[in-house]
PDB file of C-alpha atoms and ligand atoms in Angstrom:
ATOM      1  CA  MET A  48     -76.520 -16.704  -4.496  1.00 81.00           C
ATOM      2  CA  ASN A  49     -74.084 -17.854  -1.898  1.00 85.00           C
ATOM      3  CA  THR A  50     -75.428 -19.442   0.836  1.00 91.00           C
ATOM      4  CA  GLU A  51     -73.813 -20.627   4.073  1.00 92.00           C
ATOM      5  CA  LEU A  52     -75.522 -22.560   6.606  1.00 90.00           C
ATOM      6  CA  GLN A  53     -75.251 -21.221  10.196  1.00 86.00           C
ATOM      7  CA  MET A  54     -77.442 -23.417  12.199  1.00 87.00           C
ATOM      8  CA  HIS A  55     -79.785 -26.557  11.837  1.00 85.00           C
ATOM      9  CA  ASN A  56     -82.122 -27.763  14.137  1.00 84.00           C
ATOM     10  CA  ASP A  57     -85.225 -29.991  13.145  1.00 83.00           C
ATOM     11  CA  ILE A  58     -86.977 -28.210  10.534  1.00 85.00           C
ATOM     12  CA  TYR A  59     -85.285 -24.944  11.466  1.00 85.00           C
ATOM     13  CA  CYS A  60     -82.216 -23.464   9.586  1.00 86.00           C
ATOM     14  CA  THR A  61     -80.559 -20.234   9.303  1.00 90.00           C
ATOM     15  CA  PHE A  62     -78.249 -19.277   6.413  1.00 90.00           C
ATOM     16  CA  TYR A  63     -76.129 -16.221   5.400  1.00 90.00           C
ATOM     17  CA  LEU A  64     -76.815 -15.309   1.941  1.00 89.00           C
ATOM     18  CA  SER A  65     -74.885 -13.058  -0.354  1.00 90.00           C
ATOM     19  CA  PRO A  66     -76.754 -11.875  -3.104  1.00 88.00           C
ATOM     20  CA  PRO A  67     -75.074 -11.141  -6.426  1.00 88.00           C
ATOM     21  CA  PRO A  68     -74.336  -7.204  -6.845  1.00 86.00           C
ATOM     22  CA  GLU A  69     -77.148  -6.851  -9.239  1.00 85.00           C
ATOM     23  CA  MET A  70     -79.627  -7.965  -6.359  1.00 84.00           C
ATOM     24  CA  SER A  71     -77.864  -6.117  -3.567  1.00 83.00           C
ATOM     25  CA  GLU A  72     -78.623  -2.488  -4.868  1.00 82.00           C
ATOM     26  CA  ILE A  73     -78.770  -0.101  -2.012  1.00 82.00           C
ATOM     27  CA  LYS A  74     -80.817   3.206  -2.212  1.00 81.00           C
ATOM     28  CA  ALA A  75     -78.984   5.963  -0.178  1.00 85.00           C
ATOM     29  CA  THR A  76     -80.444   9.392   0.414  1.00 84.00           C
ATOM     30  CA  VAL A  77     -77.950  12.365   1.056  1.00 87.00           C
ATOM     31  CA  VAL A  78     -78.854  15.207   2.892  1.00 86.00           C
ATOM     32  CA  TYR A  79     -75.956  17.865   2.487  1.00 89.00           C
ATOM     33  CA  PRO A  80     -75.163  20.070   4.018  1.00 88.00           C
ATOM     34  CA  ALA A  81     -77.337  18.519   7.014  1.00 88.00           C
ATOM     35  CA  THR A  82     -78.487  21.031   9.790  1.00 85.00           C
ATOM     36  CA  GLU A  83     -78.331  19.883  13.422  1.00 79.00           C
ATOM     37  CA  LYS A  84     -82.206  19.319  13.047  1.00 77.00           C
ATOM     38  CA  HIS A  85     -81.360  16.889  10.244  1.00 81.00           C
ATOM     39  CA  ILE A  86     -78.776  14.795  12.168  1.00 80.00           C
ATOM     40  CA  GLN A  87     -81.209  14.770  15.386  1.00 75.00           C
ATOM     41  CA  LYS A  88     -84.126  13.539  13.113  1.00 72.00           C
ATOM     42  CA  TYR A  89     -82.166  10.349  12.031  1.00 75.00           C
ATOM     43  CA  LEU A  90     -80.614   9.478  15.440  1.00 76.00           C
ATOM     44  CA  ARG A  91     -82.300   7.153  17.609  1.00 73.00           C
ATOM     45  CA  GLN A  92     -83.692   9.020  20.696  1.00 77.00           C
ATOM     46  CA  GLU A  93     -85.900   8.328  23.887  1.00 90.00           C
ATOM     47  CA  VAL A  94     -89.251   9.444  22.642  1.00 93.00           C
ATOM     48  CA  HIS A  95     -92.316  10.923  24.775  1.00 95.00           C
ATOM     49  CA  LEU A  96     -95.912  11.639  23.888  1.00 96.00           C
ATOM     50  CA  ILE A  97     -97.052  15.109  24.447  1.00 96.00           C
ATOM     51  CA  ARG A  98    -100.635  16.145  24.542  1.00 97.00           C
ATOM     52  CA  GLU A  99    -101.081  19.599  23.164  1.00 98.00           C
ATOM     53  CA  SER A 100    -104.120  21.602  24.022  1.00 97.00           C
ATOM     54  CA  TRP A 101    -105.198  24.465  21.724  1.00 97.00           C
ATOM     55  CA  GLU A 102    -103.618  26.735  24.127  1.00 97.00           C
ATOM     56  CA  ASP A 103    -100.307  24.853  24.369  1.00 97.00           C
ATOM     57  CA  TYR A 104    -100.291  25.214  20.575  1.00 97.00           C
ATOM     58  CA  LYS A 105    -100.872  29.020  20.684  1.00 97.00           C
ATOM     59  CA  ASN A 106     -98.336  29.652  23.308  1.00 97.00           C
ATOM     60  CA  ILE A 107     -95.689  27.124  23.295  1.00 97.00           C
ATOM     61  CA  THR A 108     -95.841  25.241  19.713  1.00 97.00           C
ATOM     62  CA  LEU A 109     -96.565  28.345  17.362  1.00 96.00           C
ATOM     63  CA  PRO A 110     -93.921  30.646  18.727  1.00 96.00           C
ATOM     64  CA  PHE A 111     -91.234  27.941  18.563  1.00 95.00           C
ATOM     65  CA  ILE A 112     -92.271  26.980  15.098  1.00 93.00           C
ATOM     66  CA  GLN A 113     -92.178  30.886  13.903  1.00 91.00           C
ATOM     67  CA  SER A 114     -88.749  30.970  15.610  1.00 91.00           C
ATOM     68  CA  GLN A 115     -87.439  28.216  13.806  1.00 85.00           C
ATOM     69  CA  SER A 116     -86.190  28.472  10.112  1.00 76.00           C
ATOM     70  CA  PHE A 117     -86.112  24.529   8.829  1.00 79.00           C
ATOM     71  CA  SER A 118     -86.191  25.190   5.185  1.00 86.00           C
ATOM     72  CA  ILE A 119     -89.301  24.255   2.894  1.00 91.00           C
ATOM     73  CA  GLN A 120     -87.519  25.346  -0.136  1.00 92.00           C
ATOM     74  CA  TRP A 121     -87.581  21.656  -1.570  1.00 94.00           C
ATOM     75  CA  VAL A 122     -91.430  22.274  -1.571  1.00 95.00           C
ATOM     76  CA  TYR A 123     -91.343  25.354  -3.393  1.00 96.00           C
ATOM     77  CA  ASN A 124     -88.942  23.755  -5.972  1.00 95.00           C
ATOM     78  CA  ILE A 125     -91.551  20.983  -6.462  1.00 96.00           C
ATOM     79  CA  LEU A 126     -94.407  23.426  -6.435  1.00 97.00           C
ATOM     80  CA  GLN A 127     -92.625  25.844  -9.305  1.00 96.00           C
ATOM     81  CA  LYS A 128     -91.133  22.737 -11.307  1.00 95.00           C
ATOM     82  CA  LYS A 129     -87.790  23.818 -10.165  1.00 95.00           C
ATOM     83  CA  ALA A 130     -87.224  20.107  -9.125  1.00 93.00           C
ATOM     84  CA  GLU A 131     -88.525  16.786  -9.701  1.00 93.00           C
ATOM     85  CA  ALA A 132     -90.742  18.206 -12.325  1.00 95.00           C
ATOM     86  CA  ASP A 133     -90.736  14.888 -14.237  1.00 95.00           C
ATOM     87  CA  ARG A 134     -91.791  12.983 -11.293  1.00 95.00           C
ATOM     88  CA  ILE A 135     -94.954  14.809 -10.924  1.00 97.00           C
ATOM     89  CA  VAL A 136     -97.854  11.970 -11.168  1.00 98.00           C
ATOM     90  CA  HIS A 137    -100.737  14.561 -11.052  1.00 98.00           C
ATOM     91  CA  GLU A 138    -101.250  18.479 -10.326  1.00 98.00           C
ATOM     92  CA  ASN A 139    -104.269  20.286  -9.932  1.00 98.00           C
ATOM     93  CA  PRO A 140    -102.979  24.030 -10.774  1.00 98.00           C
ATOM     94  CA  ASP A 141    -105.906  25.949  -8.809  1.00 98.00           C
ATOM     95  CA  PRO A 142    -104.006  28.577  -6.339  1.00 97.00           C
ATOM     96  CA  SER A 143    -106.225  27.818  -3.567  1.00 97.00           C
ATOM     97  CA  ASN A 144    -107.770  24.395  -4.072  1.00 98.00           C
ATOM     98  CA  GLY A 145    -104.858  22.666  -6.070  1.00 98.00           C
ATOM     99  CA  PHE A 146    -101.825  20.502  -5.304  1.00 98.00           C
ATOM    100  CA  VAL A 147     -99.089  18.591  -6.919  1.00 98.00           C
ATOM    101  CA  LEU A 148     -98.741  14.870  -6.016  1.00 98.00           C
ATOM    102  CA  VAL A 149     -95.006  13.361  -6.660  1.00 97.00           C
ATOM    103  CA  PRO A 150     -93.311  10.234  -5.125  1.00 96.00           C
ATOM    104  CA  ASP A 151     -92.082  10.519  -1.674  1.00 95.00           C
ATOM    105  CA  LEU A 152     -88.366  10.885  -1.126  1.00 92.00           C
ATOM    106  CA  LYS A 153     -88.551   7.500   0.719  1.00 91.00           C
ATOM    107  CA  TRP A 154     -89.936   5.479  -2.344  1.00 93.00           C
ATOM    108  CA  ASN A 155     -87.624   4.078  -5.107  1.00 89.00           C
ATOM    109  CA  GLN A 156     -90.707   3.268  -7.308  1.00 92.00           C
ATOM    110  CA  ASN A 157     -89.163  -0.191  -8.181  1.00 90.00           C
ATOM    111  CA  GLN A 158     -92.136  -1.880  -6.122  1.00 94.00           C
ATOM    112  CA  LEU A 159     -95.668  -1.151  -5.335  1.00 96.00           C
ATOM    113  CA  GLU A 160     -95.494  -2.932  -1.878  1.00 96.00           C
ATOM    114  CA  ASP A 161     -93.922   0.128  -0.236  1.00 96.00           C
ATOM    115  CA  LEU A 162     -95.708   2.751  -2.637  1.00 98.00           C
ATOM    116  CA  TYR A 163     -95.364   6.268  -1.014  1.00 97.00           C
ATOM    117  CA  LEU A 164     -96.849   9.426  -2.825  1.00 98.00           C
ATOM    118  CA  ILE A 165     -97.052  13.053  -1.105  1.00 98.00           C
ATOM    119  CA  ALA A 166     -99.338  15.691  -2.140  1.00 98.00           C
ATOM    120  CA  LEU A 167     -98.191  19.210  -1.532  1.00 98.00           C
ATOM    121  CA  VAL A 168    -100.757  22.110  -1.518  1.00 98.00           C
ATOM    122  CA  HIS A 169     -99.892  25.000  -3.672  1.00 98.00           C
ATOM    123  CA  ARG A 170    -101.283  27.570  -0.964  1.00 98.00           C
ATOM    124  CA  ARG A 171     -98.589  28.598   1.265  1.00 96.00           C
ATOM    125  CA  ASP A 172    -100.342  29.723   4.175  1.00 96.00           C
ATOM    126  CA  ILE A 173    -101.401  26.522   5.834  1.00 97.00           C
ATOM    127  CA  LYS A 174     -98.714  25.140   8.328  1.00 96.00           C
ATOM    128  CA  SER A 175    -100.675  22.053   9.492  1.00 97.00           C
ATOM    129  CA  LEU A 176    -103.464  20.075  10.401  1.00 98.00           C
ATOM    130  CA  ARG A 177    -104.133  22.858  13.272  1.00 98.00           C
ATOM    131  CA  ASP A 178    -104.859  25.485  10.702  1.00 98.00           C
ATOM    132  CA  LEU A 179    -107.138  23.825   8.934  1.00 98.00           C
ATOM    133  CA  THR A 180    -111.130  24.951   9.300  1.00 98.00           C
ATOM    134  CA  ALA A 181    -114.019  24.231   7.051  1.00 98.00           C
ATOM    135  CA  GLU A 182    -112.948  26.761   4.500  1.00 98.00           C
ATOM    136  CA  HIS A 183    -110.146  24.446   3.426  1.00 98.00           C
ATOM    137  CA  LEU A 184    -112.675  21.537   2.460  1.00 98.00           C
ATOM    138  CA  PRO A 185    -112.832  21.733  -1.001  1.00 98.00           C
ATOM    139  CA  LEU A 186    -108.829  21.845  -1.071  1.00 98.00           C
ATOM    140  CA  LEU A 187    -108.657  18.392   1.042  1.00 98.00           C
ATOM    141  CA  ARG A 188    -111.745  16.881  -0.848  1.00 98.00           C
ATOM    142  CA  ASN A 189    -109.697  17.549  -4.435  1.00 98.00           C
ATOM    143  CA  ILE A 190    -106.511  16.102  -2.717  1.00 98.00           C
ATOM    144  CA  LEU A 191    -108.620  12.996  -1.610  1.00 98.00           C
ATOM    145  CA  GLN A 192    -110.479  12.372  -4.743  1.00 98.00           C
ATOM    146  CA  GLU A 193    -107.960  13.384  -7.486  1.00 98.00           C
ATOM    147  CA  GLY A 194    -105.221  11.682  -5.502  1.00 98.00           C
ATOM    148  CA  LYS A 195    -106.968   8.491  -5.499  1.00 98.00           C
ATOM    149  CA  GLU A 196    -107.996   8.564  -9.053  1.00 98.00           C
ATOM    150  CA  ALA A 197    -104.235   9.603  -9.952  1.00 98.00           C
ATOM    151  CA  ILE A 198    -102.743   6.354  -8.140  1.00 98.00           C
ATOM    152  CA  VAL A 199    -105.258   4.025  -9.565  1.00 98.00           C
ATOM    153  CA  LYS A 200    -104.796   5.273 -13.102  1.00 98.00           C
ATOM    154  CA  ARG A 201    -100.855   5.407 -12.743  1.00 98.00           C
ATOM    155  CA  PHE A 202    -100.036   2.408 -10.471  1.00 98.00           C
ATOM    156  CA  GLY A 203    -103.095   0.491 -10.590  1.00 98.00           C
ATOM    157  CA  VAL A 204    -103.393   0.361  -6.782  1.00 98.00           C
ATOM    158  CA  PRO A 205    -107.325   0.899  -5.663  1.00 98.00           C
ATOM    159  CA  SER A 206    -108.136   3.460  -2.940  1.00 97.00           C
ATOM    160  CA  SER A 207    -109.256   0.578  -0.763  1.00 98.00           C
ATOM    161  CA  GLN A 208    -105.561  -0.157  -0.553  1.00 98.00           C
ATOM    162  CA  LEU A 209    -104.260   3.199   0.309  1.00 98.00           C
ATOM    163  CA  ARG A 210    -103.857   4.928   3.809  1.00 98.00           C
ATOM    164  CA  ILE A 211    -104.113   8.539   3.272  1.00 98.00           C
ATOM    165  CA  TYR A 212    -103.165  10.745   6.289  1.00 98.00           C
ATOM    166  CA  LEU A 213    -101.533  13.874   7.497  1.00 98.00           C
ATOM    167  CA  HIS A 214     -98.897  14.061  10.044  1.00 98.00           C
ATOM    168  CA  TYR A 215     -99.243  16.079  13.173  1.00 97.00           C
ATOM    169  CA  GLN A 216     -96.662  17.417  14.172  1.00 95.00           C
ATOM    170  CA  PRO A 217     -95.284  17.489  10.467  1.00 95.00           C
ATOM    171  CA  SER A 218     -91.725  17.816   9.906  1.00 92.00           C
ATOM    172  CA  TYR A 219     -92.196  20.584   7.336  1.00 94.00           C
ATOM    173  CA  GLN A 220     -94.730  23.337   8.050  1.00 94.00           C
ATOM    174  CA  HIS A 221     -96.443  23.270   4.549  1.00 97.00           C
ATOM    175  CA  LEU A 222     -99.685  21.378   4.306  1.00 98.00           C
ATOM    176  CA  HIS A 223     -99.039  17.944   2.790  1.00 98.00           C
ATOM    177  CA  VAL A 224    -100.722  14.822   2.573  1.00 98.00           C
ATOM    178  CA  HIS A 225     -99.328  11.170   2.575  1.00 98.00           C
ATOM    179  CA  PHE A 226    -100.220   8.319   0.367  1.00 98.00           C
ATOM    180  CA  THR A 227     -98.936   5.111   1.363  1.00 98.00           C
ATOM    181  CA  ALA A 228     -99.605   1.417   0.379  1.00 98.00           C
ATOM    182  CA  LEU A 229    -102.218  -0.073   3.199  1.00 97.00           C
ATOM    183  CA  GLY A 230     -99.723  -3.137   3.479  1.00 96.00           C
ATOM    184  CA  TYR A 231     -96.556  -1.174   4.503  1.00 96.00           C
ATOM    185  CA  ASP A 232     -95.811   0.000   7.656  1.00 94.00           C
ATOM    186  CA  ALA A 233     -94.727   3.054   6.842  1.00 93.00           C
ATOM    187  CA  PRO A 234     -92.420   5.368   9.233  1.00 92.00           C
ATOM    188  CA  GLY A 235     -94.832   7.950  10.938  1.00 91.00           C
ATOM    189  CA  SER A 236     -98.195   5.742  10.201  1.00 93.00           C
ATOM    190  CA  SER A 237     -98.510   4.873  13.862  1.00 95.00           C
ATOM    191  CA  VAL A 238    -101.579   6.193  15.774  1.00 96.00           C
ATOM    192  CA  GLU A 239     -99.646   8.924  17.663  1.00 96.00           C
ATOM    193  CA  ARG A 240     -98.720  10.921  14.435  1.00 97.00           C
ATOM    194  CA  ALA A 241    -101.009   9.941  11.520  1.00 98.00           C
ATOM    195  CA  HIS A 242    -104.584  11.497  10.892  1.00 98.00           C
ATOM    196  CA  LEU A 243    -106.494   9.936   8.150  1.00 98.00           C
ATOM    197  CA  LEU A 244    -107.795  12.670   5.796  1.00 98.00           C
ATOM    198  CA  ALA A 245    -111.061  11.280   5.532  1.00 98.00           C
ATOM    199  CA  ASP A 246    -111.546  11.374   9.175  1.00 98.00           C
ATOM    200  CA  VAL A 247    -110.123  15.227   8.902  1.00 98.00           C
ATOM    201  CA  ILE A 248    -112.700  15.807   6.496  1.00 98.00           C
ATOM    202  CA  ASP A 249    -115.644  14.688   8.139  1.00 98.00           C
ATOM    203  CA  ASN A 250    -114.356  16.152  11.670  1.00 98.00           C
ATOM    204  CA  LEU A 251    -114.024  19.809   9.749  1.00 98.00           C
ATOM    205  CA  ALA A 252    -117.542  19.053   7.957  1.00 98.00           C
ATOM    206  CA  MET A 253    -119.072  18.740  11.581  1.00 98.00           C
ATOM    207  CA  ASP A 254    -117.087  21.370  13.113  1.00 98.00           C
ATOM    208  CA  SER A 255    -115.168  24.054  11.150  1.00 98.00           C
ATOM    209  CA  LEU A 256    -113.088  24.741  14.549  1.00 98.00           C
ATOM    210  CA  TYR A 257    -112.358  21.216  15.253  1.00 98.00           C
ATOM    211  CA  TYR A 258    -108.681  21.360  15.043  1.00 98.00           C
ATOM    212  CA  GLN A 259    -108.661  24.588  16.808  1.00 97.00           C
ATOM    213  CA  LYS A 260    -110.489  23.281  19.791  1.00 96.00           C
ATOM    214  CA  ARG A 261    -109.181  19.596  20.612  1.00 96.00           C
ATOM    215  CA  ALA A 262    -106.057  18.675  22.277  1.00 98.00           C
ATOM    216  CA  LEU A 263    -103.636  16.797  19.836  1.00 98.00           C
ATOM    217  CA  THR A 264    -100.919  13.998  20.695  1.00 97.00           C
ATOM    218  CA  PHE A 265     -97.838  13.709  19.308  1.00 97.00           C
ATOM    219  CA  PRO A 266     -94.425  12.265  20.007  1.00 95.00           C
ATOM    220  CA  LEU A 267     -91.187  14.268  20.618  1.00 94.00           C
ATOM    221  CA  ARG A 268     -87.581  13.159  21.055  1.00 91.00           C
ATOM    222  CA  ALA A 269     -86.110  14.398  24.363  1.00 91.00           C
ATOM    223  CA  ASP A 270     -83.471  16.145  23.272  1.00 88.00           C
ATOM    224  CA  GLU A 271     -85.899  18.126  20.838  1.00 89.00           C
ATOM    225  CA  PRO A 272     -85.812  22.032  21.696  1.00 91.00           C
ATOM    226  CA  LEU A 273     -89.986  21.865  21.569  1.00 94.00           C
ATOM    227  CA  PHE A 274     -89.712  19.022  23.961  1.00 95.00           C
ATOM    228  CA  LYS A 275     -87.669  21.454  26.255  1.00 94.00           C
ATOM    229  CA  LYS A 276     -90.281  23.988  26.064  1.00 95.00           C
ATOM    230  CA  PHE A 277     -92.948  21.596  27.003  1.00 96.00           C
ATOM    231  CA  GLN A 278     -90.941  20.707  30.010  1.00 94.00           C
ATOM    232  CA  GLU A 279     -90.561  24.164  31.248  1.00 94.00           C
ATOM    233  CA  ALA A 280     -93.950  24.924  30.846  1.00 94.00           C
ATOM    234  CA  GLY A 281     -94.617  22.047  33.211  1.00 91.00           C
ATOM    235  CA  LYS A 282     -96.526  20.126  30.670  1.00 89.00           C
ATOM    236  CA  VAL A 283     -94.493  16.751  30.663  1.00 83.00           C
TER     237      VAL A 283
HETATM  238  O1  G7M B 555     -95.096  14.978   7.479  1.00 90.06           O
HETATM  239  P1  G7M B 555     -93.999  15.427   7.383  1.00 90.06           P
HETATM  240  O2  G7M B 555     -93.208  16.462   7.489  1.00 90.06           O
HETATM  241  O3  G7M B 555     -93.124  14.442   8.604  1.00 90.06           O
HETATM  242  O4  G7M B 555     -93.163  14.430   5.984  1.00 90.06           O
HETATM  243  C1  G7M B 555     -92.635  15.266   5.101  1.00 90.06           C
HETATM  244  C2  G7M B 555     -92.431  14.065   3.735  1.00 90.06           C
HETATM  245  O5  G7M B 555     -91.800  14.741   2.678  1.00 90.06           O
HETATM  246  C3  G7M B 555     -91.515  12.686   4.353  1.00 90.06           C
HETATM  247  O6  G7M B 555     -92.320  11.662   3.861  1.00 90.06           O
HETATM  248  C4  G7M B 555     -90.400  12.987   3.300  1.00 90.06           C
HETATM  249  O7  G7M B 555     -89.739  11.678   2.935  1.00 90.06           O
HETATM  250  C5  G7M B 555     -90.873  13.625   2.079  1.00 90.06           C
HETATM  251  N1  G7M B 555     -89.766  14.518   1.673  1.00 90.06           N
HETATM  252  C6  G7M B 555     -88.862  15.146   2.313  1.00 90.06           C
HETATM  253  N2  G7M B 555     -88.040  15.827   1.367  1.00 90.06           N
HETATM  254  C7  G7M B 555     -86.952  16.924   1.806  1.00 90.06           C
HETATM  255  C8  G7M B 555     -88.572  15.481   0.279  1.00 90.06           C
HETATM  256  C9  G7M B 555     -88.177  15.935  -1.260  1.00 90.06           C
HETATM  257  O8  G7M B 555     -87.133  16.565  -1.180  1.00 90.06           O
HETATM  258  N3  G7M B 555     -88.746  15.508  -2.134  1.00 90.06           N
HETATM  259  C10 G7M B 555     -89.934  14.461  -2.048  1.00 90.06           C
HETATM  260  N4  G7M B 555     -90.504  14.140  -3.148  1.00 90.06           N
HETATM  261  N5  G7M B 555     -90.178  14.194  -0.788  1.00 90.06           N
HETATM  262  C11 G7M B 555     -89.489  14.663   0.391  1.00 90.06           C
END
């Protein structure tokens, strides 16, 4: 490796390093054609927290989601084995309580430090955390149990080193669960977005309507149309 000293002071040095080509590979994700929403998603923006009551969900968020057409074709492609079929780590084929576990788009699978998989449910009628009731407990328990087992079997990572959670709001309105290495500060794993699956299961077991009662907090970028809807309703 080529090294060039930039600064030296006592026991502190900084260097410029030029790794050889075989060590400087860059993984690039291409979205083509990208919608305006994709472009906004990857731009740095001012972010605000929204505190969404159940009424806000019904009156503002849900109508907005229903008016949008952010495609989830990639999810259906995975579920129907039209894409990423060779990447499937585990599948429970049951139509109501089954799911597919695949490596997330963000993980190149070269190292376990940033392990990232995603479980996509087979049923198509659950948009997000807000739709979950005790009826979905068997499905959620399957994801938690079988997901952990599949990951330790395939990658040797024990469940005590996994962060297993849902996003609220998710980017894609088809229920999915994130599995990331605990030591990896994965994007979207912060408190304002991540809900641990084990906690979701406990909450639903205590109260079937838990997620149809409580307020949920989530971040929105200032230029997002949903943020404008909350602004218009005087909620921010
Ligand atoms: O919870 P949220 O909707 O924000 O997360 C969606 C997750 O799906 C992200 O972690 C994405 O990286 C992942 N993802 C998105 N796409 C378009 C794909 C895809 O085509 N394949 C796979 N395997 N993961 C994806």
